[in-house]
CSV table of C-alpha atoms in Angstrom, one decimal:
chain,number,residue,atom,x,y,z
J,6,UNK,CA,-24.8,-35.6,-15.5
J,7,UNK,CA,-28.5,-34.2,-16.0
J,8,UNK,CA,-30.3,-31.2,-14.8
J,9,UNK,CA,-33.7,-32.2,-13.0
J,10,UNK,CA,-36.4,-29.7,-14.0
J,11,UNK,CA,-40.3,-29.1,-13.1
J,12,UNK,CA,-42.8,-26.8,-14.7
J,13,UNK,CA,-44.7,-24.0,-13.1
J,14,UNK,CA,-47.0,-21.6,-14.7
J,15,UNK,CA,-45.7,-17.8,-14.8
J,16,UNK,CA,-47.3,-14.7,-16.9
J,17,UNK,CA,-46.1,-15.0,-20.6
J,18,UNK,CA,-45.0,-11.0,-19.6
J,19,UNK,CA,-43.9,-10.6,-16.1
J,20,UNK,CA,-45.8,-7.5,-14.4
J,21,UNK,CA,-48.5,-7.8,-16.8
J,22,UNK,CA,-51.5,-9.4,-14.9
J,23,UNK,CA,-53.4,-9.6,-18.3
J,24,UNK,CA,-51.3,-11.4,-20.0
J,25,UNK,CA,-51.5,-15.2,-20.8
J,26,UNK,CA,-50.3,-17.6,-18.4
J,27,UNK,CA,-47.7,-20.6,-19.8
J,28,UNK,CA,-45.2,-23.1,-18.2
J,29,UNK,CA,-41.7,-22.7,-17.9
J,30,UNK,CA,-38.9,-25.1,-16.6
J,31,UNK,CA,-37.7,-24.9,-13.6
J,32,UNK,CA,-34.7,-26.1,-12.3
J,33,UNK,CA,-34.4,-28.3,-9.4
J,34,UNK,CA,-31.7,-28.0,-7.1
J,35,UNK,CA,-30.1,-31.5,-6.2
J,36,UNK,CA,-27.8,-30.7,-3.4
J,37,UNK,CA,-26.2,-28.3,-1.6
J,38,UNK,CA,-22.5,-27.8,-1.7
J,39,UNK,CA,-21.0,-26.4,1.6
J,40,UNK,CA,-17.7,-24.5,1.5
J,41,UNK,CA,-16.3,-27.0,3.6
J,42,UNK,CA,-17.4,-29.8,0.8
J,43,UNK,CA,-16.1,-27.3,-2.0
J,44,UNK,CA,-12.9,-27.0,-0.3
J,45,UNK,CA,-12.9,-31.0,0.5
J,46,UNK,CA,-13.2,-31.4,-3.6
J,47,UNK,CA,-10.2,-29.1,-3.9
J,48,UNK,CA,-8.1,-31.0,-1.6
J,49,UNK,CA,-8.4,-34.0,-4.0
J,50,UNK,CA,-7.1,-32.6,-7.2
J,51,UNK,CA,-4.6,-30.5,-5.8
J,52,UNK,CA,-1.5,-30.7,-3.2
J,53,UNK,CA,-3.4,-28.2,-1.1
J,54,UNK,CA,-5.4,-29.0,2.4
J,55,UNK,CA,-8.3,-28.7,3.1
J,56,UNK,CA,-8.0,-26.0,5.8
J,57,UNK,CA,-6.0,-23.9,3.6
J,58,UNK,CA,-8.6,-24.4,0.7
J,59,UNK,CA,-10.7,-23.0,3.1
J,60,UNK,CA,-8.8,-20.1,4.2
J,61,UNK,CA,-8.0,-18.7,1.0
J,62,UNK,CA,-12.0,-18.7,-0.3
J,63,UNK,CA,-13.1,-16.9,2.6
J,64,UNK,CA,-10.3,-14.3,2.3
J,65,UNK,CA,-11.2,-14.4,-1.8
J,66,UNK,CA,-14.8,-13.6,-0.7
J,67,UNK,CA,-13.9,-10.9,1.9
J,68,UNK,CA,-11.7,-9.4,-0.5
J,69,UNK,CA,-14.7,-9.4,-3.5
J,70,UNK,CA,-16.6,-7.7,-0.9
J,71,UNK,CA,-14.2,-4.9,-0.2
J,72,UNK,CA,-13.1,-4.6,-3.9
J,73,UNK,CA,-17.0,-4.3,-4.7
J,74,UNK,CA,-17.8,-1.7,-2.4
J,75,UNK,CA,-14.7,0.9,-3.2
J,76,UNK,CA,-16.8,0.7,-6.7
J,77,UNK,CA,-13.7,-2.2,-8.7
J,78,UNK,CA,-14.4,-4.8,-10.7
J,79,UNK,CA,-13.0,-7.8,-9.6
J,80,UNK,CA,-12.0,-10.7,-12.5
J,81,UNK,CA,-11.7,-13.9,-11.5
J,82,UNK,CA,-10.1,-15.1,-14.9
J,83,UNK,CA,-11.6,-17.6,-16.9
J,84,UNK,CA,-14.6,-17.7,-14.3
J,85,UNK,CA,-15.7,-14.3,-15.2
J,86,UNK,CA,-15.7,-10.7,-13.7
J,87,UNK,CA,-17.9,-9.5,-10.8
J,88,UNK,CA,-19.7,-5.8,-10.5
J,89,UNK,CA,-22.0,-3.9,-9.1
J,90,UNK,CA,-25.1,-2.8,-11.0
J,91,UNK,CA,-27.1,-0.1,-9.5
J,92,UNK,CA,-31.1,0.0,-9.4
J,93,UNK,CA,-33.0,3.2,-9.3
J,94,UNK,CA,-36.1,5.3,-9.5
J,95,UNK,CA,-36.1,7.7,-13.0
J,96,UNK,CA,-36.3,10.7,-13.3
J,97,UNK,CA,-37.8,13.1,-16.0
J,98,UNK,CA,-34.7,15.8,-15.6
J,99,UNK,CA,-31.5,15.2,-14.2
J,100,UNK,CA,-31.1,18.3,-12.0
J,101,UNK,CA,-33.7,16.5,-10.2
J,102,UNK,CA,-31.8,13.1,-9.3
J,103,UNK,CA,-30.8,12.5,-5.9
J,104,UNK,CA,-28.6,9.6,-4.8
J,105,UNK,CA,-30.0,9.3,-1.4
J,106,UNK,CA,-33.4,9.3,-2.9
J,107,UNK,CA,-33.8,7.5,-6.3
J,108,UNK,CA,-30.9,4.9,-6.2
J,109,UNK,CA,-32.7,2.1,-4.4
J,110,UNK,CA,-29.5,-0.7,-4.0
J,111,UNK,CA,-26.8,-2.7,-5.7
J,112,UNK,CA,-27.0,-5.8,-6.7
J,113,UNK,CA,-23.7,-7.9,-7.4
J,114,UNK,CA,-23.8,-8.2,-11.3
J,115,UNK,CA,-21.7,-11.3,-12.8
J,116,UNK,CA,-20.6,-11.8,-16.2
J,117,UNK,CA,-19.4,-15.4,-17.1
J,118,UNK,CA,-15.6,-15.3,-18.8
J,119,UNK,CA,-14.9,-17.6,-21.5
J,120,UNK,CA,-13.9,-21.0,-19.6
J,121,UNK,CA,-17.3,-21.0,-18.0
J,122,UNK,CA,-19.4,-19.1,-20.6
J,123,UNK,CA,-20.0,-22.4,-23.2
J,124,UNK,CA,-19.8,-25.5,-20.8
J,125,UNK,CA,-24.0,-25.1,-20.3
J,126,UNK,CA,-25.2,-25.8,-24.0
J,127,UNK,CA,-25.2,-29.3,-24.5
J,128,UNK,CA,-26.7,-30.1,-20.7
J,129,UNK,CA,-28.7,-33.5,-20.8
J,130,UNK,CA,-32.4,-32.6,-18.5
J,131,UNK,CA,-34.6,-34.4,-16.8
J,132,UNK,CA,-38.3,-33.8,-15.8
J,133,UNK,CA,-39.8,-34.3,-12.0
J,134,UNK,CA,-42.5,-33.4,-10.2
J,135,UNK,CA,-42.3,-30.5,-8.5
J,136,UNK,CA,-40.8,-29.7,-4.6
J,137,UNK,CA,-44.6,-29.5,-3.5
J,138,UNK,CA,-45.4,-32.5,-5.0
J,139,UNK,CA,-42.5,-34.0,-3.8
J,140,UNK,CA,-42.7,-33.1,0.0
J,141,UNK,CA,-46.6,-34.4,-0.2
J,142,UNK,CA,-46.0,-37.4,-1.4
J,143,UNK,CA,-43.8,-38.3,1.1
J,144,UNK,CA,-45.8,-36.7,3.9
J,145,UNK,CA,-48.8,-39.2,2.2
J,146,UNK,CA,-46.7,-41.7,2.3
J,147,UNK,CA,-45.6,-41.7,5.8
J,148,UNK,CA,-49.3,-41.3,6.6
J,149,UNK,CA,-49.9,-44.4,5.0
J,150,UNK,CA,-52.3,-43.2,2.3
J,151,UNK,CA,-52.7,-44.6,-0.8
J,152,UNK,CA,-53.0,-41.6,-3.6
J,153,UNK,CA,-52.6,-38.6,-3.8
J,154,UNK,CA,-54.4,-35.4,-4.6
J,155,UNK,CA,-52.2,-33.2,-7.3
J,156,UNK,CA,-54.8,-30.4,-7.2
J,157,UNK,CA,-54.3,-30.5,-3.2
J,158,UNK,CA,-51.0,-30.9,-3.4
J,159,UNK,CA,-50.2,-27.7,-5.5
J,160,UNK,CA,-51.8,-25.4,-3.2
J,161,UNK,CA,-49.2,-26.5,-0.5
J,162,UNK,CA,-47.1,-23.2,0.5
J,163,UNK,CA,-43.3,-22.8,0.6
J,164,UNK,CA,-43.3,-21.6,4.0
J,165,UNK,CA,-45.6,-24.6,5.6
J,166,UNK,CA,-42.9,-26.7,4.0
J,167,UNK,CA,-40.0,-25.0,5.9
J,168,UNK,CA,-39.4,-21.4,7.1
J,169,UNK,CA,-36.0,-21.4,5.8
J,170,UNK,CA,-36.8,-22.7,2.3
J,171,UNK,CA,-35.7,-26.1,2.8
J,172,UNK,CA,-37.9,-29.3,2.2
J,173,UNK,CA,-38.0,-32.1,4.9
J,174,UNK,CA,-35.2,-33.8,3.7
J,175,UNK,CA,-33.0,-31.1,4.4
J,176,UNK,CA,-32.2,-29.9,0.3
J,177,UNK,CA,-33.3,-26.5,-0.7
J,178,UNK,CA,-36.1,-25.3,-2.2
J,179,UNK,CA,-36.7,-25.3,-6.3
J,180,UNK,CA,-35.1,-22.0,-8.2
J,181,UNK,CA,-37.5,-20.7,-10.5
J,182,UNK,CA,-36.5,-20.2,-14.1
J,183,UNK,CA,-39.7,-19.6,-16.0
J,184,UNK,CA,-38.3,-15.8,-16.5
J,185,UNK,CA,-35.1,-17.0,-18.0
J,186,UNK,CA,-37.0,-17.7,-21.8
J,187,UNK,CA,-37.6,-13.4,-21.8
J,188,UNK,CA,-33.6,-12.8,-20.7
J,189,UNK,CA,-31.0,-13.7,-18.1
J,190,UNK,CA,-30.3,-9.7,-17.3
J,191,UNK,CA,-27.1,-10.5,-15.2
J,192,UNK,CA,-25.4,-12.5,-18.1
J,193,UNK,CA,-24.7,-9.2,-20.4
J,194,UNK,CA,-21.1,-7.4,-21.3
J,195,UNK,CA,-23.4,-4.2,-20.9
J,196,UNK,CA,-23.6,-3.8,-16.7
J,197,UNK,CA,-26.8,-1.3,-18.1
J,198,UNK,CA,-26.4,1.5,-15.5
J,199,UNK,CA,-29.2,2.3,-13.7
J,200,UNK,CA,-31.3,-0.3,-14.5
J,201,UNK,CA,-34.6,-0.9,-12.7
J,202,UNK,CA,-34.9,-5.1,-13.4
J,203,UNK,CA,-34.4,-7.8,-10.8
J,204,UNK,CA,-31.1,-7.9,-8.9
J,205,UNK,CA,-28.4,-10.3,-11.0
J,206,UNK,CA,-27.0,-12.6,-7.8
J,207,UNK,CA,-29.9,-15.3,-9.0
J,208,UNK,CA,-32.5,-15.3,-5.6
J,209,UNK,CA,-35.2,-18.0,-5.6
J,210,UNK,CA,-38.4,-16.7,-6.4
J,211,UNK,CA,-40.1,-19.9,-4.6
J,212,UNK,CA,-43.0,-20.9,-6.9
J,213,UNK,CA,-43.2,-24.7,-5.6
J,214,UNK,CA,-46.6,-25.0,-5.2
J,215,UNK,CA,-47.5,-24.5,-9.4
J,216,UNK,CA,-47.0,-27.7,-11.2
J,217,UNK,CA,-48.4,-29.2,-14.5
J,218,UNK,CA,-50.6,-31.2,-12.8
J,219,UNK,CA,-53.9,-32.9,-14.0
J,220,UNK,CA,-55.5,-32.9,-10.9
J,221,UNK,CA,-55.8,-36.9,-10.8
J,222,UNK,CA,-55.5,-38.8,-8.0
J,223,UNK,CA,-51.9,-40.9,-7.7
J,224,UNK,CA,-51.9,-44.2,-6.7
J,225,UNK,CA,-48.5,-44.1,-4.4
């Protein structure tokens, strides 16, 4: 098994426009795994249906949920603990702080136990061209056309590919990791109170259109 990866170019220091651009990997998601193919996997190593595979993850989620919001930490054993990490406005004294005011949301924060923590260091990667690249290849390609522009092709927006952050083919859209070399954030024993970063739950940023590109043409 191998992790496919592209390159896109991010700041050296995120939220400082003056500093150096570099590229980072990128991982590239091969496939989406619905709860009902989760649960279909679960069937097969266990005596358990389906249907009841599928019945006790929802209830697992809905319980997280409600666990989560009366302020718990919920531990899911050797898959790690979930909890809540609050992000907020400062303030220079704390007479001053107002909940309704300066805490600005929650983010789900996880923290990987021990069966889960190690399995990710000896991954074997791959390299491939970025979503954009992909999707305009094949568009070229059903057009009948013979190469393709890469300096063309990286301008090509997320949302002209698909609205919902899906590609043609139906697969999602690329996960940006290009921040992961300055920290992972959600990944720490130390939930870090109030902290001000980017929420832990992993969003895509969506940078497909920024690849390594030369700006050759590509004979297809």
């Amino acid at each position: 098994m191998s992790v496919s990866f592209s390159l896109a170019k991010h700041l050296a220091k995120p939220g400082d426009k003056t500093s150096d651009s570099k590229y980072y990997a990128c991982t590239q998601i091969n496939d989406s795994i619905s709860l009902k193919m989760f649960a279909g996997l679960i069937e097969k190593q266990t005596t358990v249906s389906r249907a009841d595979c599928t019945a006790v993850l929802v209830s697992a989620v809905d319980n997280l949920v409600t666990e989560l919001q009366r302020g718990n930490q919920v531990e899911f054993g050797e898959l790690g603990k979930f909890r809540l990490q609050l992000t907020s406005t400062g303030v220079d004294n704390p007479a001053d702080f107002r909940s309704d005011v300066n805490i600005t949301g929650a983010n789900i924060q996880y923290i990987p136990g021990e069966g889960v923590k190690n399995k990710f260091s000896e991954l074997d990667y791959k390299q491939v061209a970025s979503r954009a690249l992909q999707i305009a290849a094949m568009k070229a390609e059903k057009a009948g056309a013979k190469t393709l522009n890469i300096e063309e092709a990286k301008k090509y927006k997320k949302d002209e590919a698909a609205g919902d952050g899906t590609d043609e083919t139906g697969k999602p859209g690329s996960t940006t990791g290009g921040g992961t070399s300055q920290g992972t954030g959600s990944t720490g024993e130390n939930s870090g109170g109030t902290s001000q970063g980017t929420g832990s739950t992993g969003e895509d940023t969506g940078n497909p259109g920024e690849d390594s590109g030369n700006g050759d043409n590509v004979n297809l």
